[in-house]
Coordinates of C-alpha atoms in Angstrom, one line a residue:
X1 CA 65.0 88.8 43.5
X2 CA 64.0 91.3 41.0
X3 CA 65.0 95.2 41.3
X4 CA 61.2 96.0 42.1
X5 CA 60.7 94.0 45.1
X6 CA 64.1 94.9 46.2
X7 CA 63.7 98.5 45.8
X8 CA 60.4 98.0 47.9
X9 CA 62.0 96.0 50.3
X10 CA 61.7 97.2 54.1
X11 CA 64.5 99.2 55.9
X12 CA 67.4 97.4 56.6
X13 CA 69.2 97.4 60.5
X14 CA 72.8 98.8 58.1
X15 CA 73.2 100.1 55.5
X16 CA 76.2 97.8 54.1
X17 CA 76.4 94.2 55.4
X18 CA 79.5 92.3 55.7
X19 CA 81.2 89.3 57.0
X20 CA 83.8 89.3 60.4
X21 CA 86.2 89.4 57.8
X22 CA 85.0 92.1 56.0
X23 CA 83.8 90.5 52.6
X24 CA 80.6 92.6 51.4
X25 CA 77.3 90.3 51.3
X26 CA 74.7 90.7 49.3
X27 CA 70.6 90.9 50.8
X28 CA 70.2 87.7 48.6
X29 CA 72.2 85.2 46.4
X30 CA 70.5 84.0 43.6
X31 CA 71.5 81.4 40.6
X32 CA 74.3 83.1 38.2
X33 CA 74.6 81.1 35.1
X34 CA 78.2 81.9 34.4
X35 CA 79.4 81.4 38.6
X36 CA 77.0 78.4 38.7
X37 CA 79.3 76.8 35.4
X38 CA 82.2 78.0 37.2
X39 CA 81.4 76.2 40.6
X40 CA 80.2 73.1 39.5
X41 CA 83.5 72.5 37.8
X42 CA 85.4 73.5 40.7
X43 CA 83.4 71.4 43.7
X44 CA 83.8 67.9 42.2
X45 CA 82.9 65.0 44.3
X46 CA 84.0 64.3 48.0
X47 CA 87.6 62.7 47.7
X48 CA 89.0 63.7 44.1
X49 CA 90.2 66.7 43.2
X50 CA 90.0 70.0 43.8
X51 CA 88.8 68.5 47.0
X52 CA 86.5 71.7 47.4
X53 CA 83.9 69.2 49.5
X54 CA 86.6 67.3 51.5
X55 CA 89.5 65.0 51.2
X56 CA 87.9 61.5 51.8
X57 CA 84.9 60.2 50.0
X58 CA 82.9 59.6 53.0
X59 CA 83.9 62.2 55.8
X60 CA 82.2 61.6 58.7
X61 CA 80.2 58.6 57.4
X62 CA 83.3 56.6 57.8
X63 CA 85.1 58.2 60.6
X64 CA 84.5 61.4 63.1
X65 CA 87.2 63.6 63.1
X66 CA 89.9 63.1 66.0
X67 CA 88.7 64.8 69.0
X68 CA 92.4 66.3 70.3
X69 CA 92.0 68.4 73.4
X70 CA 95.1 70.8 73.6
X71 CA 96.0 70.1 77.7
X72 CA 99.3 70.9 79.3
X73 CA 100.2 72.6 82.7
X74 CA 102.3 72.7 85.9
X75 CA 104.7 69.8 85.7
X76 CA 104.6 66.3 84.0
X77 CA 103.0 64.8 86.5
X78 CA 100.1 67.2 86.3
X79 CA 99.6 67.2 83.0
X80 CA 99.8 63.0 82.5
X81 CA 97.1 63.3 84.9
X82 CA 95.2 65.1 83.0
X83 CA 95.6 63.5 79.8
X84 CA 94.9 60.5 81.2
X85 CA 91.5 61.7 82.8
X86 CA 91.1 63.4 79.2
X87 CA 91.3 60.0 77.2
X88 CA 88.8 58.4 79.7
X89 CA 86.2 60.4 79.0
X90 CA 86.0 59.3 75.2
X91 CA 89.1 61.7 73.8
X92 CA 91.0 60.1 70.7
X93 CA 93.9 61.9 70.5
X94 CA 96.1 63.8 72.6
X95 CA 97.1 67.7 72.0
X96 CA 100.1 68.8 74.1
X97 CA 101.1 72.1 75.1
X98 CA 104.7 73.2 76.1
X99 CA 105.4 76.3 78.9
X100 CA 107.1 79.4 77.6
X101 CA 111.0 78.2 78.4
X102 CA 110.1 74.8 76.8
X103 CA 109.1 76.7 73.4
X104 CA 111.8 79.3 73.6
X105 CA 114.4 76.7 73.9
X106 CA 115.2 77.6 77.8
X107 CA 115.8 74.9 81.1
X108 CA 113.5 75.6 83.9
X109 CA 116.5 77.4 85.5
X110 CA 117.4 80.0 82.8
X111 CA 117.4 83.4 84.9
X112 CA 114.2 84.6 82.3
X113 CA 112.0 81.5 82.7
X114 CA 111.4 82.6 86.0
X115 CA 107.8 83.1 87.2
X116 CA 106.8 81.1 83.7
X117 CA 107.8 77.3 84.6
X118 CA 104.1 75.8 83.8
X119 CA 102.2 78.4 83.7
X120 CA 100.8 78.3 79.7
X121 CA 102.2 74.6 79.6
X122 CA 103.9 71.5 80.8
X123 CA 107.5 72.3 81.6
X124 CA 109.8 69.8 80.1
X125 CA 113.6 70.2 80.5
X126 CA 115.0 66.6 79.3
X127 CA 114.4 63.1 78.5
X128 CA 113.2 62.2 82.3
X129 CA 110.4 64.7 82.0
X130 CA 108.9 63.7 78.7
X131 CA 108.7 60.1 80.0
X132 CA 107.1 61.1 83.3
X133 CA 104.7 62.8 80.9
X134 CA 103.6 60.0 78.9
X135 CA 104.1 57.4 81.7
X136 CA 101.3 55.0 81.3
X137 CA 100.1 56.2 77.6
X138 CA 101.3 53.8 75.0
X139 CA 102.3 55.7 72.0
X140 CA 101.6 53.3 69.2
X141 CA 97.9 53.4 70.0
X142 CA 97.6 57.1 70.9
X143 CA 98.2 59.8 68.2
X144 CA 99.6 62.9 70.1
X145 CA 100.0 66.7 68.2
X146 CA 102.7 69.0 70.3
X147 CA 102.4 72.5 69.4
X148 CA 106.0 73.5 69.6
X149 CA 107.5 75.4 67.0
X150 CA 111.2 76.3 67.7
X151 CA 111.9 73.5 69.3
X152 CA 110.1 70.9 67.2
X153 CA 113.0 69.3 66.6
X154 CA 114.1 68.3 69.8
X155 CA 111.0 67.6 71.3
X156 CA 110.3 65.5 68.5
X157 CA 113.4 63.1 69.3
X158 CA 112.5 63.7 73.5
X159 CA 109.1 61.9 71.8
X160 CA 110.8 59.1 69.9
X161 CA 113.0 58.5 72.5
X162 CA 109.9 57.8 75.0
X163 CA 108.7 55.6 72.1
X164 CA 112.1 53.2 71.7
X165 CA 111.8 53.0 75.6
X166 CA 107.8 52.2 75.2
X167 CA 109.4 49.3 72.6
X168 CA 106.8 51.3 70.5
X169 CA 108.0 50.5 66.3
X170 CA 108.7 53.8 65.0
X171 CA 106.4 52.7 62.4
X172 CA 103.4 53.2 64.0
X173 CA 103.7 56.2 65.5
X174 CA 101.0 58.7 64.5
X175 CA 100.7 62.3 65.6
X176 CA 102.0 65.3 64.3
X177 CA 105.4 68.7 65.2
X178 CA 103.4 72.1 64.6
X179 CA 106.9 72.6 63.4
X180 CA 105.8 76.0 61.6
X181 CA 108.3 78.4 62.5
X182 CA 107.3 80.9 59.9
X183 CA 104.6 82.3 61.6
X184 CA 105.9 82.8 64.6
X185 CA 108.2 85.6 63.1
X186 CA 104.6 86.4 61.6
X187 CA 102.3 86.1 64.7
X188 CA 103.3 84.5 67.3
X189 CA 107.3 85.5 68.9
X190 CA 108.4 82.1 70.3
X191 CA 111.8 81.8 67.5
X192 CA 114.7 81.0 68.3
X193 CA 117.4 81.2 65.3
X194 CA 117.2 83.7 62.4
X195 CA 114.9 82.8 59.4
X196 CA 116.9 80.9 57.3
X197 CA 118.7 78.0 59.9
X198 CA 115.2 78.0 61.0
X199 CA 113.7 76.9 57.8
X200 CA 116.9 74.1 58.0
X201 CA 116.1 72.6 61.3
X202 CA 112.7 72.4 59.4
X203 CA 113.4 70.6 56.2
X204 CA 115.8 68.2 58.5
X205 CA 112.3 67.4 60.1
X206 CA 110.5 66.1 56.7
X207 CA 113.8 64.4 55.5
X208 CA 114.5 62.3 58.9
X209 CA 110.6 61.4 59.3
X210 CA 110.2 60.5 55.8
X211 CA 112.6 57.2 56.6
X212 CA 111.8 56.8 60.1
X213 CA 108.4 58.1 61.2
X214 CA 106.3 57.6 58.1
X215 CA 103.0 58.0 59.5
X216 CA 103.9 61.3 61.4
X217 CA 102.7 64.7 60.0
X218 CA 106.0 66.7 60.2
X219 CA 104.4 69.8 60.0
X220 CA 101.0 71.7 60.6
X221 CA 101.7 74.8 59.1
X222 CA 99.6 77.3 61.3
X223 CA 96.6 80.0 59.7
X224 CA 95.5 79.8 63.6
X225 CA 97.8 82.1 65.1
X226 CA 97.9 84.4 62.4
X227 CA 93.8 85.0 62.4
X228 CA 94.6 85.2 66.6
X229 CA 96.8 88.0 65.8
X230 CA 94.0 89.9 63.7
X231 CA 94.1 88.9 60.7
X232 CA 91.3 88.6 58.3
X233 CA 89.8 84.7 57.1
X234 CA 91.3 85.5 53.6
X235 CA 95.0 86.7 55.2
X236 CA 94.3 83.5 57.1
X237 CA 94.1 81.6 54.0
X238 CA 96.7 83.6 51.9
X239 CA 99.3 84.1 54.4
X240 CA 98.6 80.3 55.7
X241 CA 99.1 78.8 51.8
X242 CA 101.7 81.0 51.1
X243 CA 104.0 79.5 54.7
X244 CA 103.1 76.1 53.1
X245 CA 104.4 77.2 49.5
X246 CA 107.7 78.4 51.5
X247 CA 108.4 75.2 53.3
X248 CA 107.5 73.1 50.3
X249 CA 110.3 75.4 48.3
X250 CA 112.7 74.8 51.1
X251 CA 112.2 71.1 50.7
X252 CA 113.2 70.8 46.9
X253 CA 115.7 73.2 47.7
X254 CA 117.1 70.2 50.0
X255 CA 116.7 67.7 47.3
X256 CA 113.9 66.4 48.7
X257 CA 111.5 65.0 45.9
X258 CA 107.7 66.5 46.5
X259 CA 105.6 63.4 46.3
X260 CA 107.9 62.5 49.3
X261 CA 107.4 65.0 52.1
X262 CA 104.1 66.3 50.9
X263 CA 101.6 64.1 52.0
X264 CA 103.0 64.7 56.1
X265 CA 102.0 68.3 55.6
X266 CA 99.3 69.1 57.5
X267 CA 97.7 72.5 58.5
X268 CA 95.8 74.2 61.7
X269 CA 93.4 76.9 61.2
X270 CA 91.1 79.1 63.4
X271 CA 87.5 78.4 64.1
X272 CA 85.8 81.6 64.3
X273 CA 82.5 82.9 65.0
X274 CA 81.2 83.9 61.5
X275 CA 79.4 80.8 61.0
X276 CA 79.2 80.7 56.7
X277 CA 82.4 82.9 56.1
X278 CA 84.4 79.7 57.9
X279 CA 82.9 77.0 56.1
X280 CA 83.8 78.6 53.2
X281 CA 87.3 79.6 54.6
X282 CA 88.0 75.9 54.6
X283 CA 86.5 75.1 51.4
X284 CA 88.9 77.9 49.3
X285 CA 91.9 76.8 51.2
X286 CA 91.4 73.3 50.4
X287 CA 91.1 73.5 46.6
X288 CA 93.6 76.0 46.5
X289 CA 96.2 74.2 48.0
X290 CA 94.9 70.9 45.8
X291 CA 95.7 73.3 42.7
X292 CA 99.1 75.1 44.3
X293 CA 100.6 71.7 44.5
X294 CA 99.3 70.2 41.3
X295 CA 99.8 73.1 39.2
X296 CA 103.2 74.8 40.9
X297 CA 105.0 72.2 42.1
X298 CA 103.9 69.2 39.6
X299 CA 102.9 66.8 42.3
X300 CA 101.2 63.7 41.3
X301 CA 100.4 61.9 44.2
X302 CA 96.1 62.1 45.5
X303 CA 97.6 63.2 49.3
X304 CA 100.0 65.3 48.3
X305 CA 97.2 67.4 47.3
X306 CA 95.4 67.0 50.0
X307 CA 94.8 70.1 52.6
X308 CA 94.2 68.2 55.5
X309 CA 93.7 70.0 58.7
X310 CA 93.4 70.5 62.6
X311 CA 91.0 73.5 63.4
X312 CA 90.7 75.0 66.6
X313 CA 87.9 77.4 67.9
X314 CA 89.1 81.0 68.3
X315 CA 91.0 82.1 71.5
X316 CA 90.5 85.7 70.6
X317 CA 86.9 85.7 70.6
X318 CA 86.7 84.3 74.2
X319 CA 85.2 87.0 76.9
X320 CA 86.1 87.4 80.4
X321 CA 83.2 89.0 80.7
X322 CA 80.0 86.6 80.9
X323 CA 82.6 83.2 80.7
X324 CA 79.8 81.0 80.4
X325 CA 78.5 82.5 76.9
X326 CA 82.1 81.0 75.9
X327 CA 80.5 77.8 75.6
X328 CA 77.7 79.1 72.7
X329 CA 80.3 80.7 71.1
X330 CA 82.9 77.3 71.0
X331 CA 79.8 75.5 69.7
X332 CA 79.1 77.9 67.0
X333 CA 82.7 77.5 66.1
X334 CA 83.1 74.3 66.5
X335 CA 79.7 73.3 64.0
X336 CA 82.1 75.6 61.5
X337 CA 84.7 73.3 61.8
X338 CA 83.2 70.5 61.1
X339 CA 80.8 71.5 58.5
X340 CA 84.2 73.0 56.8
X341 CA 85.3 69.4 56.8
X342 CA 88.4 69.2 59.3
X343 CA 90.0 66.3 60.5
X344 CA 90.7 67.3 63.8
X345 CA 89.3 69.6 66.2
X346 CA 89.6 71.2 69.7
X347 CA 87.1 72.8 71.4
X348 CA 88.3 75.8 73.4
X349 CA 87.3 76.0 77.6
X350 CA 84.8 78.7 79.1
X351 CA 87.1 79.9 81.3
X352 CA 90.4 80.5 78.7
X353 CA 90.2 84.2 78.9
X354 CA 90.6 83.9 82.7
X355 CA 92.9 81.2 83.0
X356 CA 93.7 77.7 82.4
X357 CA 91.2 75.5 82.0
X358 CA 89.6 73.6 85.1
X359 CA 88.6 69.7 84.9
X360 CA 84.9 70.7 84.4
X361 CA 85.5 73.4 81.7
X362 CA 88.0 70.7 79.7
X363 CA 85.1 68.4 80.0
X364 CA 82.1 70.4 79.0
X365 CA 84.5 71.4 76.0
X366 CA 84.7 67.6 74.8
X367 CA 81.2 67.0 75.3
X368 CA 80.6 69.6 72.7
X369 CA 82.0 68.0 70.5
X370 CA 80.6 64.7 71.0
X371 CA 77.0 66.1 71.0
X372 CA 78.3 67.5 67.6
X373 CA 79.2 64.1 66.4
X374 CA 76.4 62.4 67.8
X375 CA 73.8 64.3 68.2
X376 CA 72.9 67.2 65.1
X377 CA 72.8 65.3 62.2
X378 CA 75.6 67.2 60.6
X379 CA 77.9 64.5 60.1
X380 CA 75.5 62.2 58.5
X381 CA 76.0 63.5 54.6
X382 CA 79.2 65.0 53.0
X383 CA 79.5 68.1 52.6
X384 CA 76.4 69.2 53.4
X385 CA 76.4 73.2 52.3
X386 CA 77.2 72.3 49.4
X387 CA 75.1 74.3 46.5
X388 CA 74.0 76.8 49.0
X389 CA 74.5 80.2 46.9
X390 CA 75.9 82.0 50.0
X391 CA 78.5 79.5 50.8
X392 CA 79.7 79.1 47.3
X393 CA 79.8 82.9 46.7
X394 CA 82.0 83.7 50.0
X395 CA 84.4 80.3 48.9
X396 CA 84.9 81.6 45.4
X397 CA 85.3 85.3 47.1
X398 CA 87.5 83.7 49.7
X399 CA 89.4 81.8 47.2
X400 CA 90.5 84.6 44.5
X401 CA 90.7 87.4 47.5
X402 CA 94.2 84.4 48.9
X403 CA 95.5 84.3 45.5
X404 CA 95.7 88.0 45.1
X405 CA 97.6 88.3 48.2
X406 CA 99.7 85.0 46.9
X407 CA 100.3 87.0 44.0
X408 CA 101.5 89.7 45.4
X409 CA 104.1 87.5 47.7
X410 CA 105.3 86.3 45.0
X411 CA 105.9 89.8 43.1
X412 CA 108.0 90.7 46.5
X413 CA 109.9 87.4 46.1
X414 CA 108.4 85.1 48.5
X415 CA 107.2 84.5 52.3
X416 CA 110.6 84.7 53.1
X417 CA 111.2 88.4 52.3
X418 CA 107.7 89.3 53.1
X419 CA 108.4 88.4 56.3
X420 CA 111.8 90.1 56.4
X421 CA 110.4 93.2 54.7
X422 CA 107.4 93.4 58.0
X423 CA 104.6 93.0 54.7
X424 CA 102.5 90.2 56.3
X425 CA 102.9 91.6 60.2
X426 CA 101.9 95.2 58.7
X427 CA 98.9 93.5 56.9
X428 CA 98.2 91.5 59.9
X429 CA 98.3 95.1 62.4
X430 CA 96.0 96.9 59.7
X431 CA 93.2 94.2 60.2
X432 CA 94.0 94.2 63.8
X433 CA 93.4 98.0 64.4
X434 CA 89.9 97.8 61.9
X435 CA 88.4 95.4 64.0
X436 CA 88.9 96.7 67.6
X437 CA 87.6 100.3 66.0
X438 CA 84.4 98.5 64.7
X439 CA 84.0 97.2 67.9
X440 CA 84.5 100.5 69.7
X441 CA 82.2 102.1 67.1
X442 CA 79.6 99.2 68.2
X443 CA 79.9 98.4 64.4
X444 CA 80.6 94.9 65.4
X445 CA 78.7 93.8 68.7
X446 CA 80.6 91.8 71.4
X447 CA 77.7 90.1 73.7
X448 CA 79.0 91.0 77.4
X449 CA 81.4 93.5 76.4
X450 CA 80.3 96.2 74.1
X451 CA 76.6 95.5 74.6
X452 CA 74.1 93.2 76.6
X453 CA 76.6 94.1 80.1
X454 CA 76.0 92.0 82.8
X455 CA 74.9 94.5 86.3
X456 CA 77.0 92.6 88.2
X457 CA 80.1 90.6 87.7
X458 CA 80.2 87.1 86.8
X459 CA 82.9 84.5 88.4
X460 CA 83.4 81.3 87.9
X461 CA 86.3 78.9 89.2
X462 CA 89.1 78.9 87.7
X463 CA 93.3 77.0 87.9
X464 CA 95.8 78.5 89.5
X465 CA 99.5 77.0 89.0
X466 CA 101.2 76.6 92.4
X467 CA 104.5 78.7 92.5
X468 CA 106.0 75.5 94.6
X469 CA 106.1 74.0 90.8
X470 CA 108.8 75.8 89.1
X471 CA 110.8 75.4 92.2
X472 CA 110.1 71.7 92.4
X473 CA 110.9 71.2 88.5
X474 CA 114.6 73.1 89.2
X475 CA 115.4 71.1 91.9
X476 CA 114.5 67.8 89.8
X477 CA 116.5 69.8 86.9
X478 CA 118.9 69.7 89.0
X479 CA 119.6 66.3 90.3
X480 CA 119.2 64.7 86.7
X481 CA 122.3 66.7 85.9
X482 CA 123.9 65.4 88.8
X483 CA 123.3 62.0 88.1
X484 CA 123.7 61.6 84.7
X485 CA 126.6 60.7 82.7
X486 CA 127.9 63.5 81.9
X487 CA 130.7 62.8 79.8
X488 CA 128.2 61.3 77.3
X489 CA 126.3 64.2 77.5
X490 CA 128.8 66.8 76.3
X491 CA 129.6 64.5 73.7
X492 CA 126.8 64.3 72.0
X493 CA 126.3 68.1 72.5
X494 CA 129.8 68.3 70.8
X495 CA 128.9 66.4 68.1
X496 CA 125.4 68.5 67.1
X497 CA 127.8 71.3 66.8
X498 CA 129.7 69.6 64.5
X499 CA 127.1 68.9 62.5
X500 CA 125.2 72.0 62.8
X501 CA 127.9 73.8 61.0
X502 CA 127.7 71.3 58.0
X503 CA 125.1 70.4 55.9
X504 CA 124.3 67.2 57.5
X505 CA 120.7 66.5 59.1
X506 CA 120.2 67.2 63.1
X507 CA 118.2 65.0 63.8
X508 CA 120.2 61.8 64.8
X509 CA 122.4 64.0 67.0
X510 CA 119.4 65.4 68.4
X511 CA 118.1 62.5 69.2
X512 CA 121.4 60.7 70.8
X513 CA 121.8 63.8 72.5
X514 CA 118.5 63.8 74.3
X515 CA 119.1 60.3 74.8
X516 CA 121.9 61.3 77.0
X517 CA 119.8 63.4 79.3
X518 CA 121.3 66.9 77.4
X519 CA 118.8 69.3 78.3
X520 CA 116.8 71.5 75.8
X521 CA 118.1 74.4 77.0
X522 CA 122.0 72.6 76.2
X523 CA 120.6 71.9 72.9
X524 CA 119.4 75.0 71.9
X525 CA 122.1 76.6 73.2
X526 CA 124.6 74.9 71.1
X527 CA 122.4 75.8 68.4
X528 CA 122.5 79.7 69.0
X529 CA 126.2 79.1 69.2
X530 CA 126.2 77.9 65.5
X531 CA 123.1 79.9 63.9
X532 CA 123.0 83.4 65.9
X533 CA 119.6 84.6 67.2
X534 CA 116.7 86.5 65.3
X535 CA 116.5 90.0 66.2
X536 CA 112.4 91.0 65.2
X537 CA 112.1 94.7 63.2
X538 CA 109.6 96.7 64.4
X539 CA 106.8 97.3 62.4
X540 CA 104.6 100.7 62.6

């Protein structure tokens, strides 16, 4: 557009426009010789490298994207029930989710996990649980994601354990340990140990699964609770890669040769509601991590390069207020997702700001998807915002506003001390505290909370966790311990102790010591024993 007609133009609704993120934007995006040289050398095709336009050739052409409902409540009978309902109606994958105790490495008995048995999860205290939990689901054909961070480890091995008893190979076995403790020193607050044995039990993980599990993703290191906590798309991105850079150093730190962990790495980012700044989110991060792993850590294998990812739509931007205008909002999201190329998605519920979700929410939160896949088109050519000026402005924006930030990590000598120092989490609070003012200024218009009000109240049905649960679940707690053999138990206890205070990996002590019935909260207390608990600073 020429500076005439754009001094002419017609008054504008604000006088600066910008993305949710804060990125300026221009009134119109036009061809740039020099960006336009620059960005056809850095989009490529479908499936090579930089990967800009996705990590397989063909996308969605080939395959949808695993539709992996995250689902989880009340006991193990609950939740295999729901599951199971889940994978009837046309879900491929499962998604669990773990109660607060379960996470924090606590039995369903420890004096602080009362009133919190099932209530933001399944409650899972040993062996006997997890296989009421997946009773009926054969685990070779299903591939199951457990967001658990702390505890990856052992719920991991409670997993294989279910397997061997399935007579599942160990070989087949797909799915993938959210394993990323890092950010929940960041973002999140379900750690255990201090930074450092953390980042152990980690790098364990990749080694044992590298001979053992070789088709399970041993990590999905998480931009999704960061952006939950505040954060901006490009602290997403930046503080996201820069968790991945971390465990990847760990890993060679532990002898561990790149082109051997790397291509289980897997990531999990936020779907939010600004429709082109998250297509483009996913485009930076994906040829930015293709070029961190080629150019800084020398790795020659295609999938080691490859940013492949689980996206989820955004909790944060769910309203109690008006529930049902959820449902546009997941949509919105969820189209982000998929135009951004991920390769597994799940669709938040209209109800999650109230509660759990209900049957009917879960459902109408799958069938978005579905009418995503099926329905729009969208899936039917790669990549298909490619060229658009506005999308390949905001990636390239995206992309060098993450490797500032990287840079600057770097100059404070890594994620590590970032983290230690309360750099990311201050970063993190700023973006936090900029957003709720815009929205308290009505700078940035919430439909149903800031604006458009509803006259009168809207309700909706919603799930409520009996209380009869947690009791139920410490009474069954109970009796395993009674009735298991007990000497075997301690022994195997005994001997992760041993090893935790060596060098040696965890995992096959672990695992024979959940094979034993030892309880998580054993487990991870004989770990605290040996490795101390974190004590968070508090940032201001």
């Amino acid at each position: 557009m020429s500076d005439a007609k754009i001094k002419s133009a017609p008054t504008e609704r604000k006088s600066k426009f910008t993305t949710l993120s804060g990125i300026p934007l221009e009134r119109v995006y036009n061809s740039d010789p020099i960006a336009d040289s620059e960005t056809e050398s850095s989009l490529g095709y479908p499936g090579e490298y930089p990967f800009t336009r996705g990590i397989y050739p063909t996308m969605y052409r080939g395959r949808f994207w695993t539709m992996r409902q995250y689902a989880g409540f009340g006991s193990a009978t609950e939740s295999n029930q729901r599951y199971r309902y889940l994978l009837s109606k046309g879900q491929a994958g499962l998604s669990v989710a773990f109660d607060l105790p379960t996470q924090i490495g606590m039995d369903s008995d420890h004096p602080l996990a009362l009133g919190e048995v099932g209530k933001v999860g399944v409650a899972i205290d040993s062996l006997e649980d997890m296989e009421t939990l997946f009773d009926g689901i054969p685990l070779e054909k299903v591939s199951t994601s457990m967001t658990i961070n702390a505890t990856a480890a052992i719920l991991l091995c409670l997993y294989v354990a279910v397997a061997k008893r399935q007579g599942a190979s160990l070989q087949k076995l797909s799915g993938t340990v959210q394993n990323d403790v890092l950010k929940e020193y960041i973002a999140r607050g379900t750690y255990i140990y201090p930074v450092r044995p953390a980042m152990r039990i980690v790098t364990d993980i990749f080694a044992w699964c590298r001979n053992h599990l070789p088709k399970w993703n041993t990590i999905s290191i998480s931009g999704y609770h960061i952006r939950e906590a505040g954060s901006t798309a490009v602290q997403e991105v930046a503080f996201t890669l820069a968790d991945g850079i971390a465990y990847v150093q760990a890993a060679l730190d532990a002898r561990l040769r790149v082109d051997e962990f790397a291509p289980q790495l897997s990531f999990f980012f936020n779907a939010h509601s600004d429709l082109l700044e998250e297509i483009a989110k996913y485009r930076a991060a994906r040829r930015l991590w293709a070029k961190i792993m080629a150019e800084r850590f020398g790795a020659k294998d295609p999938r080691s390069l490859m940013l492949r990812f689980h996206a989820q739509t955004a909790g944060s931007s769910l309203t109690a207020q008006q529930p049902e205008n959820n449902i546009v909002r997941v949509a919105i999201q969820a189209l982000a997702a998929v135009l951004g190329g991920c390769q597994s998605l799940h669709t938040n519920s209209m109800d999650e700001a109230l509660a759990l979700p209900t049957e009917d929410a879960a459902l109408i939160a799958l069938r978005t998807q579905q009418v995503l896949a099926h329905e729009t088109g969208v899936t039917n050519t790669v990549d298909p915002v490619a060229g658009s000026y506005a999308i390949e402005h905001l990636t390239n924006e995206i992309e060098r506003s993450a490797l500032a930030y990287i840079d600057k990590l770097d100059s404070m000598g890594g994620m590590l001390r970032a983290i230690e120092a309360g750099f990311v989490q201050g970063e993190i609070q700023k973006a936090a505290y900029e957003f709720q003012r815009a929205i308290e200024k009505k700078d940035q218009i919430v439909v149903g909370v800031n604006d458009f009000i509803a006259e009168e109240p809207r309700t909706i049905p919603t799930l409520r966790i009996d209380a009869e649960i947690e009791r139920t679940q410490i009474a069954r707690l109970n009796a395993l311990r009674a009735k298991r053999d007990s000497a075997r138990a301690q022994s195997a206890l005994a001997e992760l102790q041993r090893r935790a205070a060596t060098t040696e990996n965890l995992l096959p002590a672990i695992l024979a010591a959940v094979e034993a019935y030892a309880t998580i909260g054993e487990i991870s207390d004989v770990l605290r024993r040996v490795f101390g608990e974190y004590q968070e600073s508090v940032i201001i």
